[in-house]
mmCIF file of N, CA and C in Angstrom:
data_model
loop_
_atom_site.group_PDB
_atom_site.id
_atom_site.type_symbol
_atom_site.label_atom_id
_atom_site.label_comp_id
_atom_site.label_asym_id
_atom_site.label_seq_id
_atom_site.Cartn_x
_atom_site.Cartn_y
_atom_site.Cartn_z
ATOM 1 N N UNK A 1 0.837 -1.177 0.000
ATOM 2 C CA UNK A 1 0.000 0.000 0.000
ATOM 3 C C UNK A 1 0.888 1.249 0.000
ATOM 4 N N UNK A 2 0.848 1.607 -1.054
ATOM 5 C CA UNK A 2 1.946 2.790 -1.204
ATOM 6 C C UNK A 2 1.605 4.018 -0.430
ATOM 7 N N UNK A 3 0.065 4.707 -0.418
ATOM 8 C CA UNK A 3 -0.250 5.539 0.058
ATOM 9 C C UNK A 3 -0.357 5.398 1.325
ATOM 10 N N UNK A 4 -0.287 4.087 2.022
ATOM 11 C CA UNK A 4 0.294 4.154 3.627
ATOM 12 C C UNK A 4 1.560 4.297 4.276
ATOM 13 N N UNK A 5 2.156 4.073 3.240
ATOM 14 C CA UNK A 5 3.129 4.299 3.501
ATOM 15 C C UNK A 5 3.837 5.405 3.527
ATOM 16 N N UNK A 6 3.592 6.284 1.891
ATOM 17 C CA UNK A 6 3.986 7.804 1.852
ATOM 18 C C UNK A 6 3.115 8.098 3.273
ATOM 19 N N UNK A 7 2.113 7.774 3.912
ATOM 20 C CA UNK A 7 1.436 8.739 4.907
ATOM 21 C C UNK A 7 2.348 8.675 6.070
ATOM 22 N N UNK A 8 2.521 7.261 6.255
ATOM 23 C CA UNK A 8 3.648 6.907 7.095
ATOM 24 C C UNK A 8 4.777 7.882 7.722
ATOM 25 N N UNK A 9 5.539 7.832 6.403
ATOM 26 C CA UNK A 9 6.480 8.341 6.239
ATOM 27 C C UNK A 9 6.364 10.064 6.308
ATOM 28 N N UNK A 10 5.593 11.089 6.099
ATOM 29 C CA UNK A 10 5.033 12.135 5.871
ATOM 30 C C UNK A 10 5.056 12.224 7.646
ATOM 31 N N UNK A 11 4.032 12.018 8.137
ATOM 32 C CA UNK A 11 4.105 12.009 9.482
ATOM 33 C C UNK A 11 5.254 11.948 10.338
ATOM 34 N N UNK A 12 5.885 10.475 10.329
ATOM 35 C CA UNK A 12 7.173 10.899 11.082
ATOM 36 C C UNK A 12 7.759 12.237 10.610
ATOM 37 N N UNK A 13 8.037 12.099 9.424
ATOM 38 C CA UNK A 13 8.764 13.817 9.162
ATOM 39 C C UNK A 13 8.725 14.493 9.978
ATOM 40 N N UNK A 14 7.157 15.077 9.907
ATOM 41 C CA UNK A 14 6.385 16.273 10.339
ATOM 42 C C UNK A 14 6.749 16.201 11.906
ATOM 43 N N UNK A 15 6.334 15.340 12.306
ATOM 44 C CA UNK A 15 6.318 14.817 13.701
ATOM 45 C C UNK A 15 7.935 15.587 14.567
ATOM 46 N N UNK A 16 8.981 15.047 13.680
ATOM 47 C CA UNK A 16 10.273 15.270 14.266
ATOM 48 C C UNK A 16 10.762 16.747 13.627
ATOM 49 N N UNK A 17 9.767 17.381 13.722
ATOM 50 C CA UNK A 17 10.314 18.834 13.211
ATOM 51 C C UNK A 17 9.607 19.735 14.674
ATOM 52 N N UNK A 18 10.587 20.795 14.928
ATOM 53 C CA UNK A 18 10.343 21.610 15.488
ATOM 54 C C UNK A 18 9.639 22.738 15.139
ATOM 55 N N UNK A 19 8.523 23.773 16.098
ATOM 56 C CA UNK A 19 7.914 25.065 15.263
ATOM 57 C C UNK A 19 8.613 25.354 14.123
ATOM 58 N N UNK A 20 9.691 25.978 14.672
ATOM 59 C CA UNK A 20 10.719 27.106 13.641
ATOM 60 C C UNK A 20 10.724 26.080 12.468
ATOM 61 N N UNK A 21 10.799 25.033 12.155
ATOM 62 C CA UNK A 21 11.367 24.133 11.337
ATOM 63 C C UNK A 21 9.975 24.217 10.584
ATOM 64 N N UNK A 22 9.159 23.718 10.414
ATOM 65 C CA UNK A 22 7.505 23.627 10.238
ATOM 66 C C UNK A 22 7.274 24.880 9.491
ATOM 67 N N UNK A 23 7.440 26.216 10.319
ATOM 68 C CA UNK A 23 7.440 27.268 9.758
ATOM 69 C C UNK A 23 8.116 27.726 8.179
ATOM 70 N N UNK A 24 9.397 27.638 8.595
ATOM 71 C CA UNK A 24 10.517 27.508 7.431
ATOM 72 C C UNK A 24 9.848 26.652 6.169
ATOM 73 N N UNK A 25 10.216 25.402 6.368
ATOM 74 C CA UNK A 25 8.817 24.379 5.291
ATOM 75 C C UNK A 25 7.997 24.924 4.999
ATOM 76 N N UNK A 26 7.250 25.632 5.730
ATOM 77 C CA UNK A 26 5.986 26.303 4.846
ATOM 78 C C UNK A 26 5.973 27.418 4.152
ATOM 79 N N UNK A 27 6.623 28.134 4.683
ATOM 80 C CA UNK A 27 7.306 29.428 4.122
ATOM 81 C C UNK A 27 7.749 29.413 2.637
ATOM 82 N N UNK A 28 8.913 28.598 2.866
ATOM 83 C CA UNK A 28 9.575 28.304 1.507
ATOM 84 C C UNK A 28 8.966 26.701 0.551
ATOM 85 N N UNK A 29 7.805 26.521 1.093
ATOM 86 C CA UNK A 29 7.336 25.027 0.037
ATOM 87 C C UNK A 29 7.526 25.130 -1.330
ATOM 88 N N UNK A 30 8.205 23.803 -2.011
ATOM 89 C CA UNK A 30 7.695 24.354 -3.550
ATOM 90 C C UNK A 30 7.143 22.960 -3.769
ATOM 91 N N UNK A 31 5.782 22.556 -4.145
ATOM 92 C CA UNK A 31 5.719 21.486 -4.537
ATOM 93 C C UNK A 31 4.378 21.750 -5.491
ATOM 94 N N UNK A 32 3.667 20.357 -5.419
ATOM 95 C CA UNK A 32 2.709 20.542 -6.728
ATOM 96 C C UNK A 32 1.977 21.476 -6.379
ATOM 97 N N UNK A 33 1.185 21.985 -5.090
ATOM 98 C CA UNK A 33 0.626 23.124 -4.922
ATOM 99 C C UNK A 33 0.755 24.164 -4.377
ATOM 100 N N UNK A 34 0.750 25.519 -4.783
ATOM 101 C CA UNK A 34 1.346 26.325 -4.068
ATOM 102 C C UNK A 34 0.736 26.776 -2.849
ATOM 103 N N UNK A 35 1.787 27.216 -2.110
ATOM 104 C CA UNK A 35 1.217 27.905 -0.649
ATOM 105 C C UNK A 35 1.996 29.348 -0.673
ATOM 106 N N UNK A 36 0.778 30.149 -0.010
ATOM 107 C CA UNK A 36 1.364 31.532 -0.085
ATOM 108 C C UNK A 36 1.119 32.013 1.599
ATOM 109 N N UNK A 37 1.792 31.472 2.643
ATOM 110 C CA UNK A 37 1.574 31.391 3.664
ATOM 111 C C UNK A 37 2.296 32.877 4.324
ATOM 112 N N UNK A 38 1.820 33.899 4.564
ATOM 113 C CA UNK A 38 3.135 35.028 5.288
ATOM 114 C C UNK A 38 3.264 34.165 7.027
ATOM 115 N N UNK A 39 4.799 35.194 7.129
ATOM 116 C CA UNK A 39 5.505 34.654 8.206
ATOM 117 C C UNK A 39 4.597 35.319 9.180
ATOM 118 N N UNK A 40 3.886 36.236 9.309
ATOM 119 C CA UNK A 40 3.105 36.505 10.043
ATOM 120 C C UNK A 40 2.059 35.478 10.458
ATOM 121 N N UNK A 41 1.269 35.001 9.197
ATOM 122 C CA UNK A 41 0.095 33.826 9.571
ATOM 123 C C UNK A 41 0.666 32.887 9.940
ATOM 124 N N UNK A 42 2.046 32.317 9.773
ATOM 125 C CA UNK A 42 2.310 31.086 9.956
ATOM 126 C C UNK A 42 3.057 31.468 11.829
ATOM 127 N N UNK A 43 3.753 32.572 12.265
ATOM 128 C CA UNK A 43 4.327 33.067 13.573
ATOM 129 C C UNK A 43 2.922 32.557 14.486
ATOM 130 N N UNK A 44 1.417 33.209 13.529
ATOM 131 C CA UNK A 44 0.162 32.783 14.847
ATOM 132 C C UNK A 44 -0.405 31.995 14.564
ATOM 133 N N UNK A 45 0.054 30.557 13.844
ATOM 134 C CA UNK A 45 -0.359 29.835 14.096
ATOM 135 C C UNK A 45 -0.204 28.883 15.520
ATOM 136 N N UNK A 46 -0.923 28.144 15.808
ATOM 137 C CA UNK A 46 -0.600 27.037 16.746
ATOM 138 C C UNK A 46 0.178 25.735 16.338
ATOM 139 N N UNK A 47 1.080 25.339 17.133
ATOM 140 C CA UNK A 47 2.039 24.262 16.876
ATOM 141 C C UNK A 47 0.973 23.223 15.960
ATOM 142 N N UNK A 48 -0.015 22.462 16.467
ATOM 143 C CA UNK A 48 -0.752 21.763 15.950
ATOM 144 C C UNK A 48 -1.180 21.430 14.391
ATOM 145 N N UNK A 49 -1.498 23.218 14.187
ATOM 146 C CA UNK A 49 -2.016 23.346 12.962
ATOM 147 C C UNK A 49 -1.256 23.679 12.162
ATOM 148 N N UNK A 50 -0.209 24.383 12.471
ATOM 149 C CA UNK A 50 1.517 24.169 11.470
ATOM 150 C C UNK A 50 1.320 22.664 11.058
ATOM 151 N N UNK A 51 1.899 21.916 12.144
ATOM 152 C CA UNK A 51 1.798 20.585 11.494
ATOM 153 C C UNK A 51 0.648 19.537 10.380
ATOM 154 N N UNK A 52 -0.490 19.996 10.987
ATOM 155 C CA UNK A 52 -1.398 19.865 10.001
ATOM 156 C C UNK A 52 -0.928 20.011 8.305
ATOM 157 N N UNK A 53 -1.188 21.475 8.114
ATOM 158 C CA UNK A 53 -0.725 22.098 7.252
ATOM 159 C C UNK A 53 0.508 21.265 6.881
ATOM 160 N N UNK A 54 1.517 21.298 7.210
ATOM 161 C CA UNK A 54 2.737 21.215 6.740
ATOM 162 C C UNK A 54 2.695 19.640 6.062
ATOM 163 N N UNK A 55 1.719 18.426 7.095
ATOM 164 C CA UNK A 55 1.634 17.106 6.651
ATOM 165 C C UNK A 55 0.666 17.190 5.312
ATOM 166 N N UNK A 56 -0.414 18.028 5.582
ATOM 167 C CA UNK A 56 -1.004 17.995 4.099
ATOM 168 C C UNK A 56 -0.411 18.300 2.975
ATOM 169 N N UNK A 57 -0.031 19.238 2.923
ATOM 170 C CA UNK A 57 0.880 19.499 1.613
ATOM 171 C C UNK A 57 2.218 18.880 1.358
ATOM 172 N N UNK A 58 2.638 18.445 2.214
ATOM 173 C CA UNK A 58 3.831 17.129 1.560
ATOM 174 C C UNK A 58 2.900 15.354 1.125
ATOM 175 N N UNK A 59 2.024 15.060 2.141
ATOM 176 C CA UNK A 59 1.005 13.985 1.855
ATOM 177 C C UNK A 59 0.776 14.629 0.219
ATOM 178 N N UNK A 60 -0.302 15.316 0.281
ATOM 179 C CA UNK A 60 -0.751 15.908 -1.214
ATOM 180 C C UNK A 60 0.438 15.574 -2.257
ATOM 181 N N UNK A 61 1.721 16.507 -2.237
ATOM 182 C CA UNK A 61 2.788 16.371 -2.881
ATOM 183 C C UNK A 61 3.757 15.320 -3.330
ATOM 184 N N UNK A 62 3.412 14.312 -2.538
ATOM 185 C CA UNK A 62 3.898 13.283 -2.700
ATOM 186 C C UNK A 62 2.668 11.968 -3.328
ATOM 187 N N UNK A 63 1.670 12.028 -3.067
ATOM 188 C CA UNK A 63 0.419 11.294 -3.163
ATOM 189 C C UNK A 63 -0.147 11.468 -4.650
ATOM 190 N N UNK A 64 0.557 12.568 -5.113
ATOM 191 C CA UNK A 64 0.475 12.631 -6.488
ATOM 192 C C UNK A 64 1.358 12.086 -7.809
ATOM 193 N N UNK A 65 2.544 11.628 -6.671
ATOM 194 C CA UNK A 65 3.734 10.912 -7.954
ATOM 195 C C UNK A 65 3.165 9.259 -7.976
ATOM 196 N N UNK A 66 1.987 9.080 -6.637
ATOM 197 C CA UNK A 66 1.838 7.508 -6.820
ATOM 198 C C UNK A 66 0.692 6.980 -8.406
ATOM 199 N N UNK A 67 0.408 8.074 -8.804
ATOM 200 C CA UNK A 67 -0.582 8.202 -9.654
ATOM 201 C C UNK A 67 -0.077 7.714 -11.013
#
């Protein structure tokens, strides 16, 4: 199951990243979809929802080469 695995794998990532780190990633993403996140929205976000964010759009980004 490939897509359990990219999820798998996506998660730990996310998981072992710190705010600042999360932030940075989102800031500078380049992948299949763009994000136009300012350092401002991403400074108030909550730890939680950084990560959110940050797992969706690498999941997404990656979930699209299984195609």
């Amino acid at each position: 199951m490939v897509a359990v695995d990219v999820y798998e794998r996506v998660i730990t990532e996310v998981c072992g990243l710190d705010r600042s780190e999360m932030i940075e990633r989102l800031a500078h993403f380049q992948g299949r979809i763009p994000l136009d996140f300012s350092y401002d929205f991403l400074q108030n976000c909550d730890t939680e929802k950084l990560r959110h964010l940050l797992a969706a759009a690498l999941w997404r980004n990656e979930s699209g080469r299984c195609h």
